Amino acid sequence: MLDPLPMPKAVASHTYQAQQYSSPFAPFFEEASLALAATAPTATSMTNIVCSLPISLASTVLADYPLEELSLRGILMNGQRRSALIYHPEGGVYPATVGQGVSQQPAEITDIKANSVQLIEYRADDQGCWQTHSIQLALWGSLN
């Protein structure tokens, strides 16, 4: 006859306190990547990589469409404040301001000029980080 197995040792339970530890959902290499980027030579290719998305992916009308389907139709100015009028494929024009996220791909408006809008687009890379790309939406005929 076989002897019974010994009782397993009790394991202490643990309550996760978010302010004490890193996020369980962040990539495990995020801190190492940031440390590497901080010590690496400052090359252009290194400065446009971020490992956490700096913009909110709030649901707006413009977030439902790819960037290629959006176009700039006008600029509204009220003193120093500017809003871009961005056309979406369903036939509507939506006002957007600096800092607002647009497009299905994460993109953020960084500047609104008299005839164009500057955007930063975030594209996921194969390491769980984001590469930034500068994009411009211009009024038709305003760029030569």
PDB file of C-alpha atoms in Angstrom:
ATOM      1  CA  MET A   1       0.000   0.000   0.000  1.00  0.00           C
ATOM      2  CA  LEU A   2       1.170   3.533  -0.850  1.00  0.00           C
ATOM      3  CA  ASP A   3       1.688   6.262   1.693  1.00  0.00           C
ATOM      4  CA  PRO A   4      -0.532   9.330   1.245  1.00  0.00           C
ATOM      5  CA  LEU A   5       1.081  12.423  -0.228  1.00  0.00           C
ATOM      6  CA  PRO A   6       2.045  15.118   2.241  1.00  0.00           C
ATOM      7  CA  MET A   7      -0.236  18.140   2.490  1.00  0.00           C
ATOM      8  CA  PRO A   8       0.977  21.052   0.322  1.00  0.00           C
ATOM      9  CA  LYS A   9       2.376  24.076   2.108  1.00  0.00           C
ATOM     10  CA  ALA A  10       0.081  27.057   2.410  1.00  0.00           C
ATOM     11  CA  VAL A  11       0.863  29.908   0.047  1.00  0.00           C
ATOM     12  CA  ALA A  12       0.399  33.421   1.310  1.00  0.00           C
ATOM     13  CA  SER A  13      -2.179  35.406  -0.610  1.00  0.00           C
ATOM     14  CA  HIS A  14      -1.265  38.759  -2.057  1.00  0.00           C
ATOM     15  CA  THR A  15      -3.397  41.780  -2.897  1.00  0.00           C
ATOM     16  CA  TYR A  16      -2.128  43.705  -5.907  1.00  0.00           C
ATOM     17  CA  GLN A  17      -1.553  47.388  -5.159  1.00  0.00           C
ATOM     18  CA  ALA A  18      -1.152  49.228  -8.476  1.00  0.00           C
ATOM     19  CA  GLN A  19       0.906  52.056  -7.041  1.00  0.00           C
ATOM     20  CA  GLN A  20       3.527  49.643  -5.645  1.00  0.00           C
ATOM     21  CA  TYR A  21       4.254  47.583  -8.755  1.00  0.00           C
ATOM     22  CA  SER A  22       4.504  47.989 -12.501  1.00  0.00           C
ATOM     23  CA  SER A  23       1.440  47.426 -14.633  1.00  0.00           C
ATOM     24  CA  PRO A  24       0.777  43.728 -15.293  1.00  0.00           C
ATOM     25  CA  PHE A  25      -0.406  44.668 -18.797  1.00  0.00           C
ATOM     26  CA  ALA A  26       2.694  46.612 -19.902  1.00  0.00           C
ATOM     27  CA  PRO A  27       5.287  44.776 -22.020  1.00  0.00           C
ATOM     28  CA  PHE A  28       7.979  43.344 -19.772  1.00  0.00           C
ATOM     29  CA  PHE A  29      10.756  44.903 -21.863  1.00  0.00           C
ATOM     30  CA  GLU A  30       9.404  48.456 -21.675  1.00  0.00           C
ATOM     31  CA  GLU A  31      11.786  49.594 -18.933  1.00  0.00           C
ATOM     32  CA  ALA A  32      14.769  47.941 -20.626  1.00  0.00           C
ATOM     33  CA  SER A  33      13.882  49.558 -23.968  1.00  0.00           C
ATOM     34  CA  LEU A  34      13.592  52.983 -22.399  1.00  0.00           C
ATOM     35  CA  ALA A  35      16.895  52.541 -20.569  1.00  0.00           C
ATOM     36  CA  LEU A  36      18.547  51.414 -23.805  1.00  0.00           C
ATOM     37  CA  ALA A  37      17.122  54.405 -25.692  1.00  0.00           C
ATOM     38  CA  ALA A  38      18.380  56.740 -22.960  1.00  0.00           C
ATOM     39  CA  THR A  39      21.947  55.409 -23.196  1.00  0.00           C
ATOM     40  CA  ALA A  40      22.062  54.896 -26.969  1.00  0.00           C
ATOM     41  CA  PRO A  41      23.356  57.583 -29.339  1.00  0.00           C
ATOM     42  CA  THR A  42      20.678  60.112 -30.194  1.00  0.00           C
ATOM     43  CA  ALA A  43      19.866  59.056 -33.727  1.00  0.00           C
ATOM     44  CA  THR A  44      16.675  60.041 -35.496  1.00  0.00           C
ATOM     45  CA  SER A  45      15.582  56.406 -35.648  1.00  0.00           C
ATOM     46  CA  MET A  46      15.835  56.100 -31.864  1.00  0.00           C
ATOM     47  CA  THR A  47      13.881  59.252 -30.995  1.00  0.00           C
ATOM     48  CA  ASN A  48      10.664  58.198 -32.694  1.00  0.00           C
ATOM     49  CA  ILE A  49      10.036  55.008 -30.702  1.00  0.00           C
ATOM     50  CA  VAL A  50       7.696  55.002 -27.710  1.00  0.00           C
ATOM     51  CA  CYS A  51       6.587  51.971 -25.725  1.00  0.00           C
ATOM     52  CA  SER A  52       3.361  53.312 -24.305  1.00  0.00           C
ATOM     53  CA  LEU A  53       0.759  55.074 -26.381  1.00  0.00           C
ATOM     54  CA  PRO A  54       0.743  58.725 -25.249  1.00  0.00           C
ATOM     55  CA  ILE A  55      -2.744  59.484 -26.570  1.00  0.00           C
ATOM     56  CA  SER A  56      -6.163  58.334 -25.528  1.00  0.00           C
ATOM     57  CA  LEU A  57      -8.043  56.260 -28.061  1.00  0.00           C
ATOM     58  CA  ALA A  58     -11.325  57.984 -27.281  1.00  0.00           C
ATOM     59  CA  SER A  59     -14.141  57.004 -29.577  1.00  0.00           C
ATOM     60  CA  THR A  60     -14.948  59.878 -31.934  1.00  0.00           C
ATOM     61  CA  VAL A  61     -16.487  59.946 -35.378  1.00  0.00           C
ATOM     62  CA  LEU A  62     -12.998  60.317 -36.886  1.00  0.00           C
ATOM     63  CA  ALA A  63     -11.693  57.226 -35.046  1.00  0.00           C
ATOM     64  CA  ASP A  64     -13.957  55.016 -37.158  1.00  0.00           C
ATOM     65  CA  TYR A  65     -12.053  55.569 -40.429  1.00  0.00           C
ATOM     66  CA  PRO A  66      -8.540  54.922 -41.735  1.00  0.00           C
ATOM     67  CA  LEU A  67      -6.367  58.017 -42.064  1.00  0.00           C
ATOM     68  CA  GLU A  68      -6.328  57.598 -45.854  1.00  0.00           C
ATOM     69  CA  GLU A  69     -10.105  58.199 -45.962  1.00  0.00           C
ATOM     70  CA  LEU A  70     -10.002  61.481 -44.017  1.00  0.00           C
ATOM     71  CA  SER A  71      -9.381  64.833 -45.702  1.00  0.00           C
ATOM     72  CA  LEU A  72      -9.019  68.429 -44.602  1.00  0.00           C
ATOM     73  CA  ARG A  73     -11.869  70.664 -45.808  1.00  0.00           C
ATOM     74  CA  GLY A  74     -11.222  73.892 -43.921  1.00  0.00           C
ATOM     75  CA  ILE A  75      -9.784  75.699 -40.915  1.00  0.00           C
ATOM     76  CA  LEU A  76     -11.835  77.718 -38.418  1.00  0.00           C
ATOM     77  CA  MET A  77     -10.024  80.485 -36.533  1.00  0.00           C
ATOM     78  CA  ASN A  78     -11.239  82.310 -33.445  1.00  0.00           C
ATOM     79  CA  GLY A  79      -8.416  84.597 -32.392  1.00  0.00           C
ATOM     80  CA  GLN A  80      -5.434  82.315 -31.775  1.00  0.00           C
ATOM     81  CA  ARG A  81      -7.589  79.187 -31.436  1.00  0.00           C
ATOM     82  CA  ARG A  82      -7.906  77.011 -34.544  1.00  0.00           C
ATOM     83  CA  SER A  83     -10.067  74.028 -35.408  1.00  0.00           C
ATOM     84  CA  ALA A  84      -9.668  71.788 -38.433  1.00  0.00           C
ATOM     85  CA  LEU A  85     -12.729  70.700 -40.389  1.00  0.00           C
ATOM     86  CA  ILE A  86     -12.035  67.086 -41.324  1.00  0.00           C
ATOM     87  CA  TYR A  87     -14.236  65.253 -43.810  1.00  0.00           C
ATOM     88  CA  HIS A  88     -15.083  61.599 -43.207  1.00  0.00           C
ATOM     89  CA  PRO A  89     -16.449  59.081 -45.762  1.00  0.00           C
ATOM     90  CA  GLU A  90     -20.034  59.144 -44.519  1.00  0.00           C
ATOM     91  CA  GLY A  91     -20.276  62.676 -45.890  1.00  0.00           C
ATOM     92  CA  GLY A  92     -19.863  64.633 -42.685  1.00  0.00           C
ATOM     93  CA  VAL A  93     -17.390  67.278 -41.622  1.00  0.00           C
ATOM     94  CA  TYR A  94     -16.115  67.037 -38.057  1.00  0.00           C
ATOM     95  CA  PRO A  95     -14.277  69.810 -36.141  1.00  0.00           C
ATOM     96  CA  ALA A  96     -11.000  68.704 -34.548  1.00  0.00           C
ATOM     97  CA  THR A  97      -8.480  70.496 -32.341  1.00  0.00           C
ATOM     98  CA  VAL A  98      -4.825  70.088 -31.334  1.00  0.00           C
ATOM     99  CA  GLY A  99      -4.323  67.063 -29.091  1.00  0.00           C
ATOM    100  CA  GLN A 100      -7.325  65.198 -30.442  1.00  0.00           C
ATOM    101  CA  GLY A 101      -6.924  61.618 -31.613  1.00  0.00           C
ATOM    102  CA  VAL A 102      -8.123  60.780 -35.134  1.00  0.00           C
ATOM    103  CA  SER A 103      -8.260  57.706 -37.381  1.00  0.00           C
ATOM    104  CA  GLN A 104      -8.415  53.936 -36.796  1.00  0.00           C
ATOM    105  CA  GLN A 105      -4.645  53.928 -36.558  1.00  0.00           C
ATOM    106  CA  PRO A 106      -3.718  55.932 -33.467  1.00  0.00           C
ATOM    107  CA  ALA A 107      -2.927  59.465 -34.690  1.00  0.00           C
ATOM    108  CA  GLU A 108      -2.925  62.795 -32.892  1.00  0.00           C
ATOM    109  CA  ILE A 109      -3.261  66.342 -34.204  1.00  0.00           C
ATOM    110  CA  THR A 110      -0.138  68.264 -33.174  1.00  0.00           C
ATOM    111  CA  ASP A 111      -0.560  71.567 -35.050  1.00  0.00           C
ATOM    112  CA  ILE A 112      -3.189  73.383 -37.081  1.00  0.00           C
ATOM    113  CA  LYS A 113      -1.892  75.956 -39.562  1.00  0.00           C
ATOM    114  CA  ALA A 114      -3.767  78.249 -41.955  1.00  0.00           C
ATOM    115  CA  ASN A 115      -3.936  75.590 -44.695  1.00  0.00           C
ATOM    116  CA  SER A 116      -2.779  72.286 -43.179  1.00  0.00           C
ATOM    117  CA  VAL A 117      -2.919  69.995 -40.161  1.00  0.00           C
ATOM    118  CA  GLN A 118       0.138  68.196 -38.736  1.00  0.00           C
ATOM    119  CA  LEU A 119      -0.437  64.754 -37.253  1.00  0.00           C
ATOM    120  CA  ILE A 120       1.711  62.213 -35.473  1.00  0.00           C
ATOM    121  CA  GLU A 121       0.706  58.677 -36.416  1.00  0.00           C
ATOM    122  CA  TYR A 122       1.641  55.794 -34.118  1.00  0.00           C
ATOM    123  CA  ARG A 123       2.382  52.469 -35.808  1.00  0.00           C
ATOM    124  CA  ALA A 124       2.915  49.317 -33.764  1.00  0.00           C
ATOM    125  CA  ASP A 125       6.255  47.601 -34.266  1.00  0.00           C
ATOM    126  CA  ASP A 126       7.109  43.935 -33.736  1.00  0.00           C
ATOM    127  CA  GLN A 127       8.428  44.562 -30.205  1.00  0.00           C
ATOM    128  CA  GLY A 128       5.245  45.926 -28.677  1.00  0.00           C
ATOM    129  CA  CYS A 129       6.275  49.566 -28.975  1.00  0.00           C
ATOM    130  CA  TRP A 130       5.087  52.351 -31.271  1.00  0.00           C
ATOM    131  CA  GLN A 131       6.979  54.188 -34.002  1.00  0.00           C
ATOM    132  CA  THR A 132       5.905  57.738 -34.738  1.00  0.00           C
ATOM    133  CA  HIS A 133       5.443  59.158 -38.218  1.00  0.00           C
ATOM    134  CA  SER A 134       4.719  62.785 -39.066  1.00  0.00           C
ATOM    135  CA  ILE A 135       1.820  63.236 -41.491  1.00  0.00           C
ATOM    136  CA  GLN A 136       0.236  66.331 -42.981  1.00  0.00           C
ATOM    137  CA  LEU A 137      -3.338  66.822 -44.143  1.00  0.00           C
ATOM    138  CA  ALA A 138      -3.494  69.858 -46.435  1.00  0.00           C
ATOM    139  CA  LEU A 139      -6.260  71.779 -48.120  1.00  0.00           C
ATOM    140  CA  TRP A 140      -6.494  70.754 -51.767  1.00  0.00           C
ATOM    141  CA  GLY A 141      -4.191  72.882 -53.911  1.00  0.00           C
ATOM    142  CA  SER A 142      -2.321  74.418 -50.951  1.00  0.00           C
ATOM    143  CA  LEU A 143       0.838  72.305 -51.370  1.00  0.00           C
ATOM    144  CA  ASN A 144       2.994  72.684 -54.449  1.00  0.00           C
TER     145      ASN A 144
END
